[in-house]
Amino acid sequence: MADEMEEIAMPPQGGRGCIAAGDVSRKYAPYKLKVDEDQDDKATELKLNCFARPHMRAFHCSWWSFFIAFFIWFAIPPLFPEIKKTLELTKSQIWMSNIFSVAGTVVMRFSLGPLCDKYGARLIMAMVLCAASIPTALTFLVNSSVGLTVLRLFIGTAGSCFVMCQYWTSRMFTKEIVGTANALVGGWGNLGGGVTQLVMGSVLFPIFKAASDDAEIAWRYSSIVPAVVAFTTGLVIFNISDDCPRGNYSKLKKTGEMPEVSAAASFRSGSLDFNTWILFIQYACCFGVELTMNNAAALYFNEQFGQSTEAAAAIASIFGWMNIFARPIGGFISDKSNSIGGMKGRLMWQTFCLVAEGILIIIFAHATNNLGTSIFVLIIFSILVQAAEGSTFGIVPYVNPPCTGSIAGIVGAGGNVGAVCFSLAFRQLPTTKEAFVVMGITVICSSILSVCIAIQGHEGLLTGKELSNDDTIADVLTVPSQMSIEEVGSVVAKHDDCPA
């Protein structure tokens, strides 16, 4: 360990590009990617076929961990047609368990952002995956609606992995490509929602059913598989990845290169920014919609169109499969819009995605007469939902750079709050159609809030002025609150880099 610590040194001031081993001692010098020294050795490019430490290893660990989080988070909904029969569940009881599933991660997302600032994403990600795998395995023993609801509350904590997912890539990639990087890991992670529908309902359930000739035994044994995968993933990613370009937070602190972090100070600063809460609402209206669909889609196609458990799960999986490209496209276009029109370009794209998403949800609500039409509309509105998610987190790292972790946690929690609200609509309204219409109208209304976003140093839709990279305080997206509130204020005032 001593040798590893001696390899890490403070970066030189100034200069950009790929760092040569002879320039300065770093644990992974020379880096496999080009980096920007002025942005804390963050990578200026993405190489998807590269798994080298630290940048691309963290990238791949980030999306895979979030993918597995989705695998355990939504392992139950594809099996609901069978669980409903076994436990004799009512519609109200099913939606109550859905609500608790997404509510379970709200507090976690708020709290884990500041903890990422303090400890880094790697440790927190591993702990959450391992912990959430335990209630997932216990699904095998559930025998009542209350037991199912309580288990899903604790399983839902896996959804907080999104915060670590987004924070991790924000620590590894520069502001010019962070929108694309965040969208890729978020999108590929969200893909777990679609794959889970297919794997649980159309692969594992039929296999166990064929082996046991009993549907109840099949769904119970199916629930154990994602738990084992999640626990294993948590152990592996902790041992093969890094917190930031220059190593792990714990070692950097021991060598004096990183001061201790005030998580509370980070959260206060991030939560007092008005822009954070606008993005909180808008993320509720895109990721909240996706979570609601992950819970509702399989049962919807089973009841509305009379599809079997296996067929309904396969159709429902289509929504999640769009993440393989839709969310990355949202972040990529956000980055391109930024290069053309600055923050105003990002906000225009964000607004378009939300308006179009809301319209398509309303159309989907009325597409109840033909299965093919319903699936087609599902695909289009899924693409727009996920593009809006990618666009949102193309904006997040600019809001208050020293507090990126806390802001990512707050905005991420918005997705779960949105899912809780929309799930209540599905539970309380007389028909599913009415619930979809309410959801669509809400999304359209949220798009109007884009005009209120005003980020210092950037042009909004109606006000503000875009400053050059040398003048804007968003020049460096760094570790938040590794200093006191007073020191953060000093850094913002001087437009200096935060220590990392």
XYZ file of C-alpha atoms in Angstrom:
500
model
C 0.000 0.000 0.000
C 2.875 2.336 0.756
C 4.225 1.856 -2.752
C 0.833 2.628 -4.235
C 0.606 5.821 -2.233
C 4.025 6.955 -3.330
C 2.942 6.635 -6.961
C 0.270 9.289 -6.523
C 1.296 12.918 -6.712
C -0.337 16.267 -7.073
C -0.970 17.342 -10.682
C 1.025 20.130 -12.254
C -0.756 23.360 -12.982
C -1.867 24.117 -16.512
C -1.510 22.184 -19.711
C -3.837 19.802 -21.493
C -3.597 16.461 -23.209
C -2.451 12.942 -22.526
C -0.020 12.842 -19.639
C 3.276 11.122 -20.197
C 4.785 9.026 -17.469
C 7.786 11.298 -17.223
C 5.805 14.481 -16.666
C 4.472 13.632 -13.231
C 4.065 10.523 -11.115
C 0.546 9.083 -11.188
C -0.745 5.643 -10.379
C -1.909 4.920 -13.944
C 0.410 7.150 -15.968
C 0.503 7.231 -18.876
C -3.269 7.254 -19.204
C -4.865 5.264 -21.990
C -7.114 8.227 -22.831
C -6.335 11.861 -23.499
C -6.964 13.907 -20.381
C -7.315 17.537 -19.345
C -4.939 18.401 -16.504
C -6.901 21.590 -15.803
C -9.964 19.446 -15.126
C -8.287 17.139 -12.624
C -7.014 14.615 -15.183
C -10.499 13.884 -16.482
C -10.670 12.179 -19.869
C -11.540 14.235 -22.927
C -12.637 11.206 -24.958
C -14.550 7.940 -24.706
C -13.243 4.605 -25.991
C -16.062 2.139 -25.466
C -13.932 -0.895 -26.358
C -11.336 0.030 -23.729
C -11.444 -1.288 -20.140
C -8.242 0.339 -18.876
C -8.035 1.932 -15.442
C -8.976 4.414 -14.274
C -11.362 6.190 -16.692
C -12.890 3.440 -18.821
C -12.776 0.838 -16.058
C -14.886 3.157 -13.918
C -17.157 3.828 -16.915
C -17.916 0.147 -17.460
C -18.215 -0.659 -13.749
C -20.622 2.258 -13.423
C -23.129 1.181 -16.070
C -22.877 -2.518 -15.243
C -23.519 -1.902 -11.545
C -26.573 0.210 -12.320
C -27.731 -2.439 -14.794
C -27.589 -5.070 -12.048
C -29.330 -2.689 -9.641
C -32.226 -2.599 -12.098
C -32.086 -6.377 -12.356
C -32.911 -6.809 -8.666
C -35.082 -3.683 -8.407
C -37.562 -4.863 -11.040
C -37.204 -8.633 -10.795
C -40.714 -8.966 -9.324
C -43.031 -7.065 -11.760
C -42.570 -9.490 -14.702
C -43.769 -12.265 -12.392
C -46.816 -10.372 -11.104
C -49.370 -12.361 -13.156
C -48.248 -15.461 -11.200
C -47.528 -13.763 -7.856
C -50.995 -12.197 -8.037
C -52.564 -15.675 -8.188
C -50.401 -17.165 -5.438
C -50.856 -14.346 -2.922
C -54.370 -13.420 -4.124
C -53.400 -9.784 -4.603
C -55.813 -7.014 -5.505
C -55.010 -4.139 -7.878
C -54.634 -1.840 -4.885
C -52.166 -4.176 -3.174
C -50.074 -4.554 -6.321
C -49.791 -0.806 -6.783
C -49.027 -0.324 -3.099
C -46.025 -2.641 -3.455
C -45.011 -0.725 -6.601
C -45.189 2.559 -4.713
C -43.063 1.244 -1.845
C -40.572 -0.148 -4.356
C -39.788 3.275 -5.807
C -40.286 5.141 -2.522
C -37.614 3.025 -0.863
C -34.844 4.767 -2.745
C -35.976 8.400 -2.372
C -34.238 9.019 0.969
C -31.271 6.948 -0.171
C -30.745 9.112 -3.251
C -30.840 12.285 -1.174
C -28.266 10.955 1.293
C -25.913 9.065 -1.023
C -25.011 12.102 -3.138
C -23.153 13.818 -0.270
C -21.646 10.469 0.748
C -20.237 10.097 -2.775
C -18.621 13.491 -2.311
C -17.041 12.222 0.884
C -16.141 8.592 0.097
C -16.367 8.270 -3.687
C -18.828 6.237 -5.749
C -17.044 2.867 -5.727
C -17.445 1.987 -2.037
C -21.050 3.212 -1.806
C -22.052 1.363 -4.987
C -20.627 -1.928 -3.714
C -22.293 -1.593 -0.308
C -25.735 -0.841 -1.737
C -25.650 -3.721 -4.219
C -24.618 -6.238 -1.577
C -27.186 -4.975 0.938
C -30.095 -4.879 -1.536
C -29.378 -8.429 -2.705
C -30.470 -9.780 0.715
C -34.171 -8.754 0.586
C -34.186 -9.757 -3.090
C -33.280 -13.319 -2.124
C -35.913 -13.289 0.634
C -38.622 -12.882 -2.027
C -38.419 -16.680 -2.183
C -40.156 -16.804 1.231
C -42.852 -14.126 0.837
C -46.407 -15.284 1.590
C -48.521 -12.138 1.992
C -49.132 -8.761 0.402
C -47.648 -7.005 3.464
C -44.514 -9.115 3.289
C -44.165 -8.385 -0.429
C -44.576 -4.648 0.123
C -41.992 -4.546 2.918
C -39.483 -6.542 0.884
C -39.921 -4.288 -2.132
C -39.314 -1.260 0.089
C -35.849 -2.578 0.967
C -35.151 -3.946 -2.504
C -35.920 -0.471 -3.822
C -32.787 0.895 -2.175
C -30.925 -0.591 -5.151
C -32.364 2.231 -7.247
C -30.089 4.661 -5.442
C -27.175 3.178 -7.418
C -28.083 5.724 -10.069
C -26.497 8.467 -7.964
C -23.155 6.656 -7.832
C -23.457 5.806 -11.527
C -23.755 9.458 -12.572
C -21.283 10.781 -10.009
C -18.628 8.264 -11.039
C -18.568 9.331 -14.679
C -18.741 13.004 -13.717
C -15.483 12.422 -11.818
C -13.828 10.721 -14.797
C -14.823 12.813 -17.866
C -14.562 16.494 -18.766
C -17.517 18.836 -19.046
C -17.349 18.772 -22.848
C -18.314 15.077 -22.974
C -19.870 14.501 -19.554
C -23.390 14.671 -21.005
C -22.616 11.810 -23.371
C -20.762 9.814 -20.703
C -23.533 10.224 -18.134
C -26.192 9.348 -20.695
C -24.349 6.225 -21.814
C -23.886 4.774 -18.338
C -27.372 5.835 -17.286
C -28.954 4.448 -20.446
C -27.091 1.161 -20.422
C -27.875 0.826 -16.729
C -31.567 1.553 -17.309
C -31.442 -1.130 -19.984
C -31.500 -3.508 -17.042
C -35.187 -2.672 -16.658
C -35.948 -4.105 -20.097
C -33.596 -7.056 -19.834
C -35.090 -7.928 -16.443
C -38.586 -8.128 -17.932
C -37.293 -10.548 -20.540
C -34.961 -12.612 -18.342
C -37.327 -12.993 -15.381
C -40.605 -13.441 -17.224
C -39.554 -15.106 -20.475
C -36.373 -17.015 -19.561
C -35.968 -17.897 -15.866
C -39.677 -18.397 -15.115
C -40.241 -20.849 -18.015
C -37.047 -22.756 -17.133
C -37.997 -23.250 -13.479
C -41.604 -23.954 -14.443
C -40.514 -26.689 -16.840
C -38.231 -28.174 -14.175
C -40.814 -28.144 -11.368
C -44.112 -28.190 -13.265
C -45.349 -25.676 -10.690
C -45.773 -21.945 -11.419
C -45.451 -20.944 -7.762
C -42.178 -22.799 -7.271
C -40.940 -21.299 -10.552
C -41.431 -17.646 -9.586
C -39.996 -18.227 -6.109
C -36.770 -19.818 -7.346
C -36.463 -17.251 -10.142
C -36.114 -14.494 -7.536
C -32.905 -15.971 -6.103
C -30.863 -15.576 -9.297
C -30.722 -11.740 -9.410
C -29.756 -11.649 -5.709
C -26.686 -13.828 -6.310
C -25.662 -11.780 -9.350
C -25.990 -8.462 -7.480
C -23.971 -9.572 -4.445
C -21.193 -10.883 -6.663
C -21.148 -7.675 -8.714
C -20.770 -5.546 -5.583
C -17.702 -7.478 -4.468
C -16.087 -7.426 -7.913
C -16.469 -3.728 -8.770
C -15.093 -2.715 -5.371
C -11.842 -4.550 -6.077
C -11.215 -3.722 -9.742
C -11.968 0.006 -10.073
C -11.033 3.478 -8.782
C -12.814 6.501 -7.325
C -11.207 9.167 -9.513
C -8.452 9.520 -12.152
C -5.649 9.666 -9.593
C -6.784 6.754 -7.451
C -9.048 6.136 -4.469
C -10.234 8.798 -2.057
C -8.999 6.935 1.020
C -5.406 6.797 -0.222
C -5.446 10.370 -1.485
C -6.602 11.506 1.939
C -3.887 9.502 3.676
C -1.224 11.172 1.524
C -2.680 14.608 2.239
C -3.703 15.248 -1.366
C -7.406 15.325 -0.511
C -8.807 17.064 2.575
C -11.677 15.499 4.485
C -15.080 16.279 2.984
C -18.103 17.813 4.666
C -21.063 15.886 3.256
C -23.495 18.154 5.098
C -21.920 21.285 3.604
C -22.158 19.807 0.121
C -25.821 18.929 0.553
C -26.717 22.364 1.918
C -25.059 24.129 -0.985
C -26.625 21.876 -3.613
C -30.106 21.955 -2.106
C -30.172 25.744 -1.876
C -29.737 26.106 -5.646
C -33.116 26.773 -7.305
C -32.022 25.076 -10.526
C -31.589 21.797 -8.635
C -35.298 21.647 -7.843
C -36.424 22.510 -11.361
C -34.368 19.605 -12.660
C -35.768 17.517 -9.785
C -39.290 18.091 -11.166
C -38.298 17.522 -14.779
C -36.484 14.302 -13.936
C -39.595 13.190 -12.060
C -41.397 13.552 -15.378
C -39.020 11.351 -17.372
C -37.309 8.819 -15.101
C -40.447 8.731 -12.942
C -42.377 7.711 -16.053
C -39.854 4.974 -16.834
C -40.048 3.518 -13.328
C -43.837 3.535 -13.506
C -43.757 1.704 -16.831
C -41.291 -0.859 -15.479
C -43.815 -1.668 -12.769
C -46.960 -1.479 -14.891
C -46.164 -2.593 -18.438
C -46.194 -6.383 -18.079
C -49.469 -6.425 -16.146
C -50.964 -3.841 -18.531
C -50.352 -5.963 -21.630
C -51.491 -9.070 -19.753
C -54.833 -7.528 -18.784
C -55.472 -5.104 -21.670
C -54.571 -7.448 -24.533
C -54.816 -10.872 -22.885
C -51.139 -11.728 -23.303
C -49.558 -14.605 -21.350
C -47.050 -13.949 -18.568
C -44.147 -14.766 -20.894
C -45.480 -12.696 -23.828
C -46.454 -9.699 -21.692
C -42.985 -9.646 -20.094
C -41.333 -9.770 -23.522
C -43.437 -6.850 -24.791
C -42.836 -4.843 -21.615
C -39.093 -5.364 -22.004
C -39.177 -3.309 -25.217
C -39.515 -0.120 -23.156
C -36.277 -0.790 -21.317
C -34.404 -2.031 -24.391
C -34.651 1.443 -25.926
C -32.115 2.557 -23.312
C -29.337 0.944 -25.310
C -29.368 4.010 -27.572
C -32.145 6.448 -26.548
C -30.641 7.884 -23.351
C -27.142 8.100 -24.897
C -28.646 9.965 -27.861
C -30.306 12.375 -25.437
C -26.962 13.151 -23.799
C -25.089 13.258 -27.106
C -27.520 15.755 -28.653
C -27.362 17.782 -25.443
C -23.555 17.967 -25.787
C -23.841 18.918 -29.466
C -26.481 21.539 -28.658
C -24.108 22.941 -26.055
C -21.284 23.205 -28.585
C -23.596 25.163 -30.906
C -25.728 27.243 -28.572
C -24.245 26.802 -25.106
C -26.554 26.063 -22.186
C -29.455 27.572 -24.117
C -29.022 24.793 -26.660
C -29.152 22.157 -23.918
C -32.316 23.692 -22.474
C -34.050 23.857 -25.860
C -33.381 20.143 -26.410
C -34.558 19.360 -22.881
C -37.824 21.227 -23.446
C -38.485 19.507 -26.777
C -37.976 16.052 -25.280
C -40.424 16.673 -22.444
C -43.146 18.146 -24.657
C -42.894 15.331 -27.197
C -42.798 12.720 -24.422
C -45.994 14.043 -22.842
C -47.841 14.043 -26.160
C -46.816 10.442 -26.898
C -47.955 9.255 -23.449
C -51.423 10.654 -24.138
C -51.485 8.952 -27.532
C -50.428 5.664 -25.898
C -53.326 5.984 -23.451
C -55.763 5.936 -26.387
C -54.025 3.151 -28.361
C -56.013 0.356 -26.726
C -57.693 -1.305 -29.701
C -54.713 -2.772 -31.509
C -51.691 -4.500 -29.931
C -49.347 -3.587 -32.801
C -50.228 0.103 -32.620
C -49.824 0.103 -28.860
C -46.345 -1.442 -29.114
C -45.294 1.040 -31.817
C -46.359 4.036 -29.719
C -44.678 2.456 -26.678
C -41.380 2.362 -28.565
C -41.568 6.024 -29.638
C -42.560 7.378 -26.255
C -39.910 5.215 -24.575
C -37.234 6.797 -26.776
C -38.386 10.283 -25.811
C -38.568 9.429 -22.092
C -34.992 8.211 -22.078
C -33.690 11.030 -24.271
C -35.112 13.475 -21.701
C -33.260 11.596 -18.946
C -29.984 11.890 -20.837
C -30.614 15.562 -21.492
C -31.321 16.276 -17.817
C -28.007 14.853 -16.668
C -26.225 16.758 -19.406
C -27.267 19.859 -17.447
C -26.761 18.633 -13.857
C -22.917 18.893 -13.720
C -23.123 22.603 -14.622
C -25.524 23.687 -11.883
C -22.988 23.984 -9.040
C -19.808 22.053 -9.912
C -18.358 21.762 -6.383
C -21.586 20.020 -5.289
C -22.202 17.731 -8.251
C -22.689 14.630 -6.084
C -25.361 16.200 -3.897
C -27.191 17.708 -6.859
C -27.101 14.405 -8.737
C -28.602 12.746 -5.660
C -31.388 15.293 -5.313
C -32.281 15.303 -9.005
C -32.075 11.513 -9.106
C -34.487 11.326 -6.172
C -36.898 13.342 -8.275
C -37.290 10.350 -10.565
C -38.467 8.206 -7.672
C -40.757 10.901 -6.302
C -42.310 11.159 -9.758
C -42.787 7.393 -9.861
C -44.523 7.454 -6.473
C -46.897 10.210 -7.627
C -47.701 8.524 -10.944
C -48.165 5.162 -9.218
C -50.680 6.766 -6.866
C -52.564 8.004 -9.923
C -52.674 4.468 -11.343
C -53.812 3.143 -7.967
C -56.517 5.734 -7.300
C -57.984 6.617 -10.710
C -60.829 4.447 -12.050
C -59.062 3.465 -15.291
C -55.514 3.010 -16.524
C -56.305 5.276 -19.467
C -57.072 8.207 -17.171
C -53.821 7.634 -15.287
C -51.801 7.741 -18.529
C -53.513 10.983 -19.598
C -52.774 12.631 -16.253
C -49.151 11.519 -16.524
C -48.832 12.929 -20.057
C -50.306 16.316 -19.145
C -48.011 16.563 -16.113
C -44.947 15.921 -18.266
C -45.939 18.627 -20.764
C -46.440 21.135 -17.938
C -42.995 20.338 -16.505
C -41.355 21.411 -19.773
C -42.444 25.009 -19.138
C -40.091 25.156 -16.148
C -37.091 25.182 -18.503
C -37.531 28.952 -18.883
C -36.800 29.329 -15.152
C -33.409 27.597 -15.257
C -30.676 30.206 -14.774
C -27.175 28.805 -14.251
C -24.454 31.312 -13.409
C -22.118 31.863 -16.341
C -24.535 30.375 -18.868
C -27.349 31.641 -21.065
C -30.866 30.464 -20.247
C -33.841 30.308 -22.590
C -34.799 33.911 -21.835
C -32.036 35.456 -19.717
C -28.319 35.294 -18.967
C -25.158 35.351 -21.016
C -22.870 32.490 -22.034
C -19.331 33.136 -20.803
C -16.202 31.596 -22.274
C -14.704 28.453 -20.755
C -12.029 30.530 -19.067
C -14.617 32.708 -17.370
C -17.350 30.302 -16.342
C -17.360 28.668 -12.936
C -18.493 25.420 -14.602
C -15.080 25.068 -16.254
C -14.145 22.252 -13.907
C -16.543 19.622 -12.649
C -14.848 18.481 -9.470
C -15.368 16.738 -6.181
C -17.813 18.766 -4.086
C -17.380 19.873 -0.495
C -13.830 18.750 0.085
C -13.755 22.048 1.905
C -15.950 24.119 4.144
C -18.841 26.238 2.904
C -16.659 29.332 3.207
C -13.930 27.702 1.127
C -16.449 26.627 -1.511
C -17.616 30.221 -1.734
C -14.022 31.352 -2.170
C -13.461 28.837 -4.939
C -16.605 29.879 -6.770
C -15.667 33.515 -6.456
C -12.181 32.947 -7.864
C -13.252 30.378 -10.494
C -10.455 28.087 -9.296
C -10.332 24.284 -9.446
C -11.552 22.392 -6.408
C -9.014 20.078 -4.784
C -9.450 16.430 -5.722
